[in-house]
XYZ file of C-alpha atoms in Angstrom:
500
model
C 64.945 -27.766 -75.829
C 64.163 -28.755 -72.326
C 66.109 -27.543 -69.200
C 68.399 -30.486 -69.174
C 69.608 -29.970 -72.769
C 69.847 -26.326 -72.086
C 72.281 -27.118 -69.130
C 74.378 -29.249 -71.576
C 74.280 -26.599 -74.294
C 75.160 -23.592 -72.294
C 78.691 -24.791 -70.968
C 79.455 -26.605 -74.261
C 78.823 -23.449 -76.345
C 80.709 -21.336 -73.666
C 83.680 -23.742 -73.843
C 84.057 -22.933 -77.514
C 83.762 -19.104 -77.071
C 86.550 -19.345 -74.083
C 89.055 -21.310 -76.377
C 88.837 -18.528 -78.931
C 88.911 -15.606 -76.499
C 91.483 -13.635 -74.750
C 92.521 -14.464 -71.052
C 90.212 -11.746 -69.323
C 87.100 -12.463 -71.563
C 87.384 -16.203 -71.139
C 87.278 -15.752 -67.329
C 84.088 -13.808 -67.450
C 82.514 -16.009 -69.988
C 83.330 -19.174 -67.930
C 82.035 -17.632 -64.682
C 78.768 -16.328 -66.341
C 78.183 -19.687 -68.109
C 78.484 -21.416 -64.886
C 76.324 -19.175 -62.880
C 73.445 -19.440 -65.384
C 73.738 -23.082 -65.330
C 73.588 -22.994 -61.418
C 70.490 -20.791 -61.670
C 69.004 -23.439 -64.002
C 69.701 -26.193 -61.519
C 67.968 -24.103 -58.690
C 64.833 -23.761 -61.028
C 64.956 -27.500 -61.759
C 65.120 -28.228 -57.969
C 62.334 -26.076 -57.345
C 60.106 -27.587 -60.175
C 61.047 -31.096 -59.087
C 58.043 -32.912 -57.660
C 58.916 -34.826 -54.500
C 56.717 -37.937 -54.381
C 55.750 -37.422 -58.041
C 56.834 -39.385 -61.096
C 60.156 -41.262 -60.770
C 61.553 -39.697 -64.045
C 61.019 -35.903 -64.600
C 62.194 -33.271 -67.142
C 62.281 -36.168 -69.631
C 63.496 -35.386 -73.222
C 63.677 -38.124 -75.848
C 64.544 -37.911 -79.515
C 65.207 -41.030 -81.630
C 68.685 -40.814 -83.429
C 69.426 -44.220 -85.246
C 68.819 -47.971 -84.293
C 68.396 -48.574 -80.768
C 70.280 -45.439 -79.723
C 68.246 -42.519 -78.175
C 68.886 -39.100 -77.258
C 67.321 -39.449 -73.873
C 67.566 -37.358 -70.822
C 65.689 -37.376 -67.537
C 66.409 -37.298 -63.757
C 65.268 -38.707 -60.569
C 65.765 -37.298 -57.203
C 69.401 -38.840 -57.067
C 70.332 -37.508 -60.342
C 68.815 -34.021 -59.450
C 71.017 -33.819 -56.296
C 74.251 -34.845 -58.048
C 73.525 -32.393 -61.019
C 72.980 -29.523 -58.390
C 76.305 -30.382 -56.710
C 78.038 -30.275 -60.194
C 76.311 -26.850 -60.906
C 77.026 -25.476 -57.470
C 80.726 -26.301 -57.409
C 81.688 -25.323 -60.953
C 81.527 -21.433 -60.574
C 83.405 -21.756 -57.418
C 86.249 -23.741 -59.108
C 86.249 -20.949 -61.926
C 86.889 -18.318 -59.095
C 89.510 -20.429 -57.569
C 91.358 -20.387 -60.770
C 90.883 -16.635 -61.265
C 94.454 -15.706 -60.600
C 96.157 -19.127 -60.403
C 96.101 -19.946 -63.819
C 97.996 -17.531 -66.023
C 98.914 -19.679 -69.266
C 96.278 -20.798 -71.724
C 93.613 -19.388 -69.726
C 90.778 -19.733 -72.524
C 91.797 -23.397 -72.969
C 91.832 -24.025 -69.272
C 88.266 -22.423 -68.769
C 86.974 -24.332 -71.948
C 88.048 -27.623 -70.403
C 86.182 -26.806 -67.088
C 82.964 -25.905 -68.898
C 83.129 -29.027 -71.220
C 83.640 -31.114 -67.861
C 80.491 -29.553 -66.578
C 78.387 -30.449 -69.642
C 79.809 -34.073 -69.623
C 79.125 -34.800 -66.028
C 75.588 -33.316 -66.199
C 75.070 -35.509 -69.219
C 76.382 -38.568 -67.050
C 73.695 -38.089 -64.478
C 70.952 -37.187 -66.865
C 71.422 -39.853 -69.398
C 68.644 -42.326 -69.934
C 70.126 -44.166 -72.583
C 72.843 -46.764 -71.809
C 75.147 -45.870 -74.844
C 74.631 -42.211 -74.206
C 75.695 -42.695 -70.529
C 78.746 -44.614 -71.596
C 79.861 -41.725 -74.087
C 79.353 -39.220 -71.288
C 81.082 -41.288 -68.684
C 84.187 -41.907 -70.713
C 84.336 -38.261 -72.209
C 84.692 -37.112 -68.596
C 88.313 -38.443 -68.767
C 89.378 -36.197 -71.583
C 89.171 -32.678 -69.984
C 90.463 -33.916 -66.607
C 93.355 -35.394 -68.401
C 94.358 -32.096 -69.873
C 93.728 -30.163 -66.868
C 96.176 -32.360 -64.849
C 98.430 -32.674 -67.923
C 98.729 -29.068 -68.918
C 98.373 -27.096 -65.765
C 99.292 -29.588 -63.099
C 102.700 -29.840 -61.095
C 106.151 -31.017 -61.975
C 105.197 -34.707 -62.439
C 101.860 -33.838 -64.249
C 102.566 -36.145 -67.255
C 102.899 -39.216 -65.299
C 99.731 -38.427 -63.165
C 97.742 -37.662 -66.197
C 98.529 -40.913 -67.893
C 98.088 -43.055 -64.909
C 94.648 -41.350 -64.199
C 93.728 -41.886 -67.836
C 94.915 -45.581 -68.106
C 93.441 -46.718 -64.744
C 89.967 -45.356 -65.557
C 89.940 -46.278 -69.283
C 91.091 -49.975 -69.023
C 88.408 -50.947 -66.563
C 85.795 -49.233 -68.806
C 86.326 -51.629 -71.771
C 84.808 -54.401 -69.813
C 81.951 -52.290 -68.895
C 81.137 -51.530 -72.673
C 81.144 -55.200 -73.335
C 78.679 -55.727 -70.794
C 76.511 -53.070 -71.932
C 76.463 -54.597 -75.388
C 75.298 -57.930 -73.991
C 72.713 -56.173 -72.012
C 71.166 -54.417 -75.004
C 71.273 -57.516 -77.074
C 69.556 -59.602 -74.173
C 66.985 -56.941 -73.200
C 66.319 -55.576 -76.732
C 66.711 -51.957 -75.478
C 69.229 -49.527 -74.262
C 66.586 -47.617 -72.218
C 67.915 -47.306 -68.764
C 64.342 -46.943 -67.352
C 63.403 -50.181 -69.024
C 66.623 -52.026 -68.086
C 65.968 -51.122 -64.302
C 62.973 -53.323 -64.276
C 64.367 -55.978 -66.582
C 65.224 -59.387 -64.885
C 68.502 -60.751 -66.382
C 69.456 -64.290 -65.905
C 71.043 -65.101 -62.561
C 74.043 -66.471 -64.178
C 74.362 -63.753 -66.533
C 74.039 -61.148 -63.702
C 77.367 -62.463 -62.127
C 79.354 -61.560 -65.104
C 77.723 -58.428 -65.960
C 78.295 -57.214 -62.263
C 81.892 -58.019 -62.443
C 82.266 -55.958 -65.625
C 80.639 -53.000 -64.232
C 82.452 -53.260 -60.933
C 85.943 -53.428 -62.822
C 85.113 -49.837 -64.101
C 83.162 -48.170 -61.299
C 85.565 -49.505 -58.539
C 88.509 -47.698 -60.268
C 86.240 -44.500 -60.817
C 85.349 -44.287 -57.066
C 88.108 -45.472 -56.280
C 88.131 -48.509 -54.277
C 90.947 -50.362 -52.661
C 93.352 -51.666 -54.246
C 92.804 -49.672 -57.499
C 92.807 -46.315 -55.674
C 96.718 -45.562 -56.325
C 95.957 -42.971 -59.137
C 94.033 -40.682 -56.910
C 96.726 -39.249 -54.655
C 98.997 -38.675 -57.738
C 96.222 -37.015 -59.625
C 95.208 -34.770 -56.642
C 98.977 -33.736 -55.930
C 99.607 -32.850 -59.539
C 96.225 -31.071 -60.435
C 95.768 -27.400 -60.071
C 93.530 -26.436 -57.109
C 90.292 -26.322 -59.057
C 91.117 -29.561 -60.665
C 91.349 -31.257 -57.268
C 88.198 -29.619 -56.091
C 86.048 -30.867 -59.104
C 87.929 -34.310 -59.200
C 86.945 -34.987 -55.497
C 83.740 -33.093 -55.533
C 82.082 -34.670 -58.564
C 84.031 -37.051 -60.787
C 84.484 -39.487 -57.918
C 80.738 -39.504 -57.567
C 80.392 -41.038 -60.944
C 81.479 -44.341 -59.658
C 79.068 -44.494 -56.635
C 76.354 -43.273 -58.953
C 76.935 -46.116 -61.309
C 76.820 -48.793 -58.241
C 73.295 -47.383 -57.177
C 71.954 -46.683 -60.756
C 72.992 -49.886 -62.609
C 74.922 -52.667 -60.601
C 72.385 -52.816 -57.558
C 69.000 -52.459 -59.283
C 69.854 -54.302 -62.622
C 71.793 -57.148 -61.097
C 70.340 -57.637 -57.808
C 71.011 -61.291 -57.523
C 74.750 -60.902 -58.140
C 74.950 -57.963 -55.835
C 73.353 -60.288 -53.067
C 75.860 -62.980 -53.895
C 78.901 -60.522 -53.876
C 78.062 -58.075 -51.152
C 80.714 -59.606 -48.985
C 83.433 -58.702 -51.584
C 82.348 -55.150 -51.226
C 82.259 -55.260 -47.621
C 85.646 -56.826 -47.180
C 87.413 -54.260 -49.672
C 85.471 -51.338 -47.831
C 86.693 -52.476 -44.563
C 90.346 -52.675 -45.618
C 90.118 -49.243 -47.423
C 88.622 -47.590 -44.374
C 91.520 -48.664 -42.232
C 94.478 -48.864 -44.578
C 93.820 -45.480 -46.264
C 93.435 -43.689 -42.899
C 96.551 -45.008 -41.498
C 98.268 -43.938 -44.560
C 96.963 -40.390 -44.233
C 98.096 -40.138 -40.761
C 101.802 -40.135 -41.887
C 101.465 -37.873 -44.793
C 103.497 -34.654 -44.948
C 101.782 -33.296 -48.142
C 98.363 -31.706 -47.317
C 96.863 -32.695 -50.650
C 97.946 -36.335 -50.415
C 96.369 -36.419 -46.911
C 93.047 -35.308 -48.068
C 93.268 -37.635 -51.027
C 93.479 -40.466 -48.861
C 90.776 -39.437 -46.777
C 88.577 -39.306 -49.800
C 89.296 -43.015 -50.400
C 88.343 -43.730 -46.793
C 85.025 -41.647 -47.105
C 84.076 -43.405 -50.279
C 84.649 -46.616 -48.696
C 81.908 -45.999 -46.085
C 79.629 -45.112 -49.118
C 80.172 -48.399 -50.765
C 79.595 -50.329 -47.292
C 76.380 -48.194 -46.918
C 75.178 -48.982 -50.352
C 75.553 -52.732 -50.076
C 73.759 -52.758 -46.676
C 70.707 -53.086 -48.907
C 68.519 -51.037 -46.599
C 66.817 -47.606 -46.665
C 69.299 -45.971 -43.956
C 72.357 -47.425 -45.643
C 71.454 -46.168 -49.153
C 70.255 -42.655 -47.904
C 73.369 -42.288 -45.816
C 75.614 -43.296 -48.605
C 74.035 -40.596 -50.859
C 74.314 -37.946 -48.275
C 77.932 -38.614 -47.726
C 78.296 -38.429 -51.674
C 76.801 -34.812 -51.569
C 78.663 -33.851 -48.188
C 81.896 -35.203 -49.435
C 81.592 -33.363 -52.665
C 81.245 -29.863 -50.752
C 83.671 -30.481 -48.046
C 86.504 -32.188 -49.967
C 86.192 -29.351 -52.505
C 86.437 -26.838 -49.471
C 89.379 -28.608 -48.079
C 91.326 -28.662 -51.467
C 90.515 -25.018 -51.657
C 91.868 -24.201 -48.219
C 94.971 -25.952 -49.226
C 95.179 -23.903 -52.451
C 94.667 -20.498 -50.407
C 97.884 -21.182 -48.605
C 99.824 -22.725 -51.545
C 99.012 -19.627 -53.585
C 100.876 -17.621 -50.866
C 103.807 -19.885 -50.029
C 103.893 -22.372 -52.933
C 104.476 -25.358 -50.952
C 101.998 -28.145 -49.592
C 104.516 -29.606 -46.916
C 102.644 -29.386 -43.710
C 106.002 -28.742 -41.752
C 106.339 -25.337 -43.653
C 103.352 -23.880 -41.753
C 102.155 -23.322 -38.281
C 100.613 -20.324 -36.401
C 98.245 -19.356 -39.200
C 95.556 -18.679 -36.500
C 97.612 -15.427 -35.667
C 97.869 -13.819 -38.863
C 94.891 -15.604 -40.896
C 92.197 -15.732 -38.382
C 89.261 -15.918 -40.684
C 91.026 -18.623 -42.876
C 91.446 -20.629 -39.594
C 87.796 -20.469 -38.897
C 86.621 -21.686 -42.269
C 89.373 -24.526 -42.212
C 88.298 -25.531 -38.851
C 84.513 -25.895 -39.990
C 85.462 -28.027 -42.982
C 87.760 -30.116 -40.866
C 84.900 -30.583 -38.333
C 82.612 -31.535 -41.288
C 85.182 -33.933 -42.725
C 85.115 -35.759 -39.183
C 81.474 -35.871 -38.933
C 80.689 -33.356 -36.243
C 77.069 -33.079 -35.326
C 75.474 -30.024 -37.120
C 77.687 -30.485 -40.128
C 77.064 -32.366 -43.302
C 79.483 -35.151 -42.678
C 77.491 -36.170 -39.454
C 74.195 -37.039 -41.224
C 75.475 -39.148 -43.967
C 78.062 -41.115 -41.613
C 75.277 -41.773 -38.956
C 72.804 -43.078 -41.419
C 75.362 -45.160 -43.241
C 76.600 -46.709 -40.104
C 73.039 -47.219 -38.917
C 72.299 -49.229 -42.137
C 75.509 -51.033 -42.033
C 75.006 -52.164 -38.444
C 71.618 -53.651 -39.618
C 73.465 -55.726 -42.102
C 76.572 -56.642 -40.139
C 77.596 -55.302 -36.723
C 81.338 -56.242 -37.492
C 81.453 -54.197 -40.615
C 79.963 -51.259 -38.662
C 82.532 -51.584 -36.052
C 85.484 -51.465 -38.571
C 83.909 -48.532 -40.582
C 83.423 -46.684 -37.324
C 87.194 -47.050 -36.548
C 87.631 -44.991 -39.761
C 85.715 -42.194 -38.186
C 88.136 -42.115 -35.230
C 91.209 -42.408 -37.493
C 89.574 -39.515 -39.493
C 89.521 -37.345 -36.408
C 93.001 -38.209 -35.721
C 94.571 -37.325 -39.285
C 92.238 -34.307 -39.746
C 92.879 -32.744 -36.258
C 96.628 -33.516 -36.476
C 96.557 -31.615 -39.860
C 94.835 -28.676 -38.420
C 97.080 -28.188 -35.433
C 100.349 -28.438 -37.197
C 98.987 -25.863 -39.833
C 96.951 -23.429 -37.795
C 98.235 -23.556 -34.112
C 101.533 -23.245 -32.678
C 104.084 -20.390 -32.658
C 104.282 -18.136 -35.770
C 107.986 -18.161 -36.048
C 108.773 -18.416 -39.907
C 109.250 -15.091 -41.538
C 107.656 -16.189 -44.822
C 104.598 -17.416 -43.108
C 104.179 -14.165 -40.967
C 104.090 -12.400 -44.245
C 100.969 -14.306 -45.433
C 97.813 -12.343 -45.462
C 93.980 -13.325 -44.726
C 91.402 -13.977 -47.175
C 90.633 -11.658 -49.870
C 87.264 -10.854 -51.256
C 87.525 -13.498 -54.011
C 88.337 -16.233 -51.479
C 85.603 -15.061 -49.186
C 83.122 -15.495 -52.073
C 84.196 -19.134 -52.481
C 84.335 -20.024 -48.668
C 80.993 -18.607 -47.611
C 78.849 -20.701 -50.042
C 80.730 -23.860 -49.167
C 80.282 -23.385 -45.400
C 76.606 -22.394 -45.895
C 75.880 -25.709 -47.672
C 77.939 -27.705 -45.247
C 76.083 -26.468 -42.501
C 72.603 -26.430 -44.233
C 72.907 -30.023 -44.938
C 73.908 -30.786 -41.307
C 71.064 -28.842 -39.852
C 68.166 -29.525 -42.334
C 69.220 -32.698 -44.164
C 65.546 -33.374 -45.155
C 65.711 -30.922 -47.962
C 68.359 -33.110 -49.648
C 66.794 -36.537 -48.579
C 63.163 -35.845 -49.664
C 63.670 -35.941 -53.314
C 65.798 -38.971 -53.062
C 63.595 -41.096 -50.713
C 61.301 -42.736 -53.321
C 64.315 -43.524 -55.632
C 66.159 -45.218 -52.781
C 62.954 -47.229 -51.796
C 62.876 -48.366 -55.443
C 66.483 -49.675 -55.295
C 65.707 -51.296 -51.771
C 62.852 -53.132 -53.445
C 64.627 -54.511 -56.219
C 67.313 -55.826 -53.756
C 64.662 -57.379 -51.585
C 63.593 -59.470 -54.729
C 67.019 -60.767 -55.098
C 67.335 -64.605 -55.514
C 70.984 -65.251 -54.956
C 72.591 -68.590 -56.310
C 72.527 -71.157 -53.587
C 72.909 -69.605 -50.043
C 75.498 -66.780 -51.085
C 73.446 -64.096 -49.542
C 73.493 -65.987 -46.203
C 77.076 -66.854 -46.505
C 78.013 -63.274 -46.684
C 77.779 -62.424 -42.934
C 79.467 -65.821 -42.256
C 82.362 -64.935 -44.499
C 82.823 -61.497 -42.873
C 82.386 -63.257 -39.383
C 85.210 -65.552 -40.370
C 87.431 -62.771 -41.164
C 86.671 -61.145 -37.840
C 87.883 -64.253 -36.074
């Protein structure tokens, strides 16, 4: 058994143990399993050879027909698996006291989700990827539906239906791909040239599924409901990891496998991304629920990711990947910051707070750091990704870069407005006065999140280096694209027409 199979087996076995254990034992089993998996992730990172083979830690076993149990990672998958393994023990700690009913089942769902998400990023067989990709819906559905807020059933069904319906088209596209290429091996399909007319329909089928998963405008409406109703740890892992499966699908499948169609339809992605950046940022400005505000900010950040990816250059793709990692850490941290004060006052209404800097100074400092990282302050993780993305987008289209840059300005407006109303001002409300500062468990969650956000901002090369060759491979595939007619040349013209 290789290290990837081990990282799948440990949380899966621990999930079964948790389901049949008492509450106290389930918590410790879940925490132990996630910490072991994080340690294995660090071992894998240390053993990964930068500038080595594209695919490393490969495991293959023939099962039946064209289907293989095939695992392996490149630099992009490595970073996303590390992000998953890093966030999971923090989610378990965040749920330590907040979850009091069916604790064993709850911990089992989180462990099952960890195994499934790692499988998504490590799968090297198309059918295996699809199985993991769809299975990720199941534990999240139960986490929202059982342990969520008052309107949890509506949010859970909406989340499930939105994400499932789009994936049916992707399954049909995968069957066509396998029959055309004669293989379901992802590494082989990455170098296979599908006919240009076929690429168009395959691209649209994948887009229907992945756009919902990210989510992109206008199929983003499930996300605020899911975040508001999910428990704190559910929001952390939903924003931190599950949204990244959509953008991972863009850079793993759609762009290198359908380069001609990607060149034809890049203007569609640019226009939807520009609308999402401005529209969701303006909606975030008027929210009075902290979770909804952060949820809409996630849509805006992921819109910059899609624009960076479809800039079709090294800077744009690298920036998009760094935003994915940064957003995974920072959004999880922001949702935890909301959870900290929600556990004390049991409300997410911004107007109910104010003056927390007086009686919760440590909390105010951490909240400020994550707010600045979300805005993109130099020295934090958010700056590196946004700078690289905007640089790449500018090379493709200065107008798209201008619109995306307004999202950063609006992001500063709504995040600083949120921070001012919650942390600053007079401490006048008696129940807010009674709130205590961070305890030891909350410190144990805040410190690693803050350390990674600063590490990524100060020394991003440690995260960029493993992914650089893989980004170059995607850029090379896109450089050879042969769009139908003059569609690629027409894309900037279409955007310029929108600008006029």
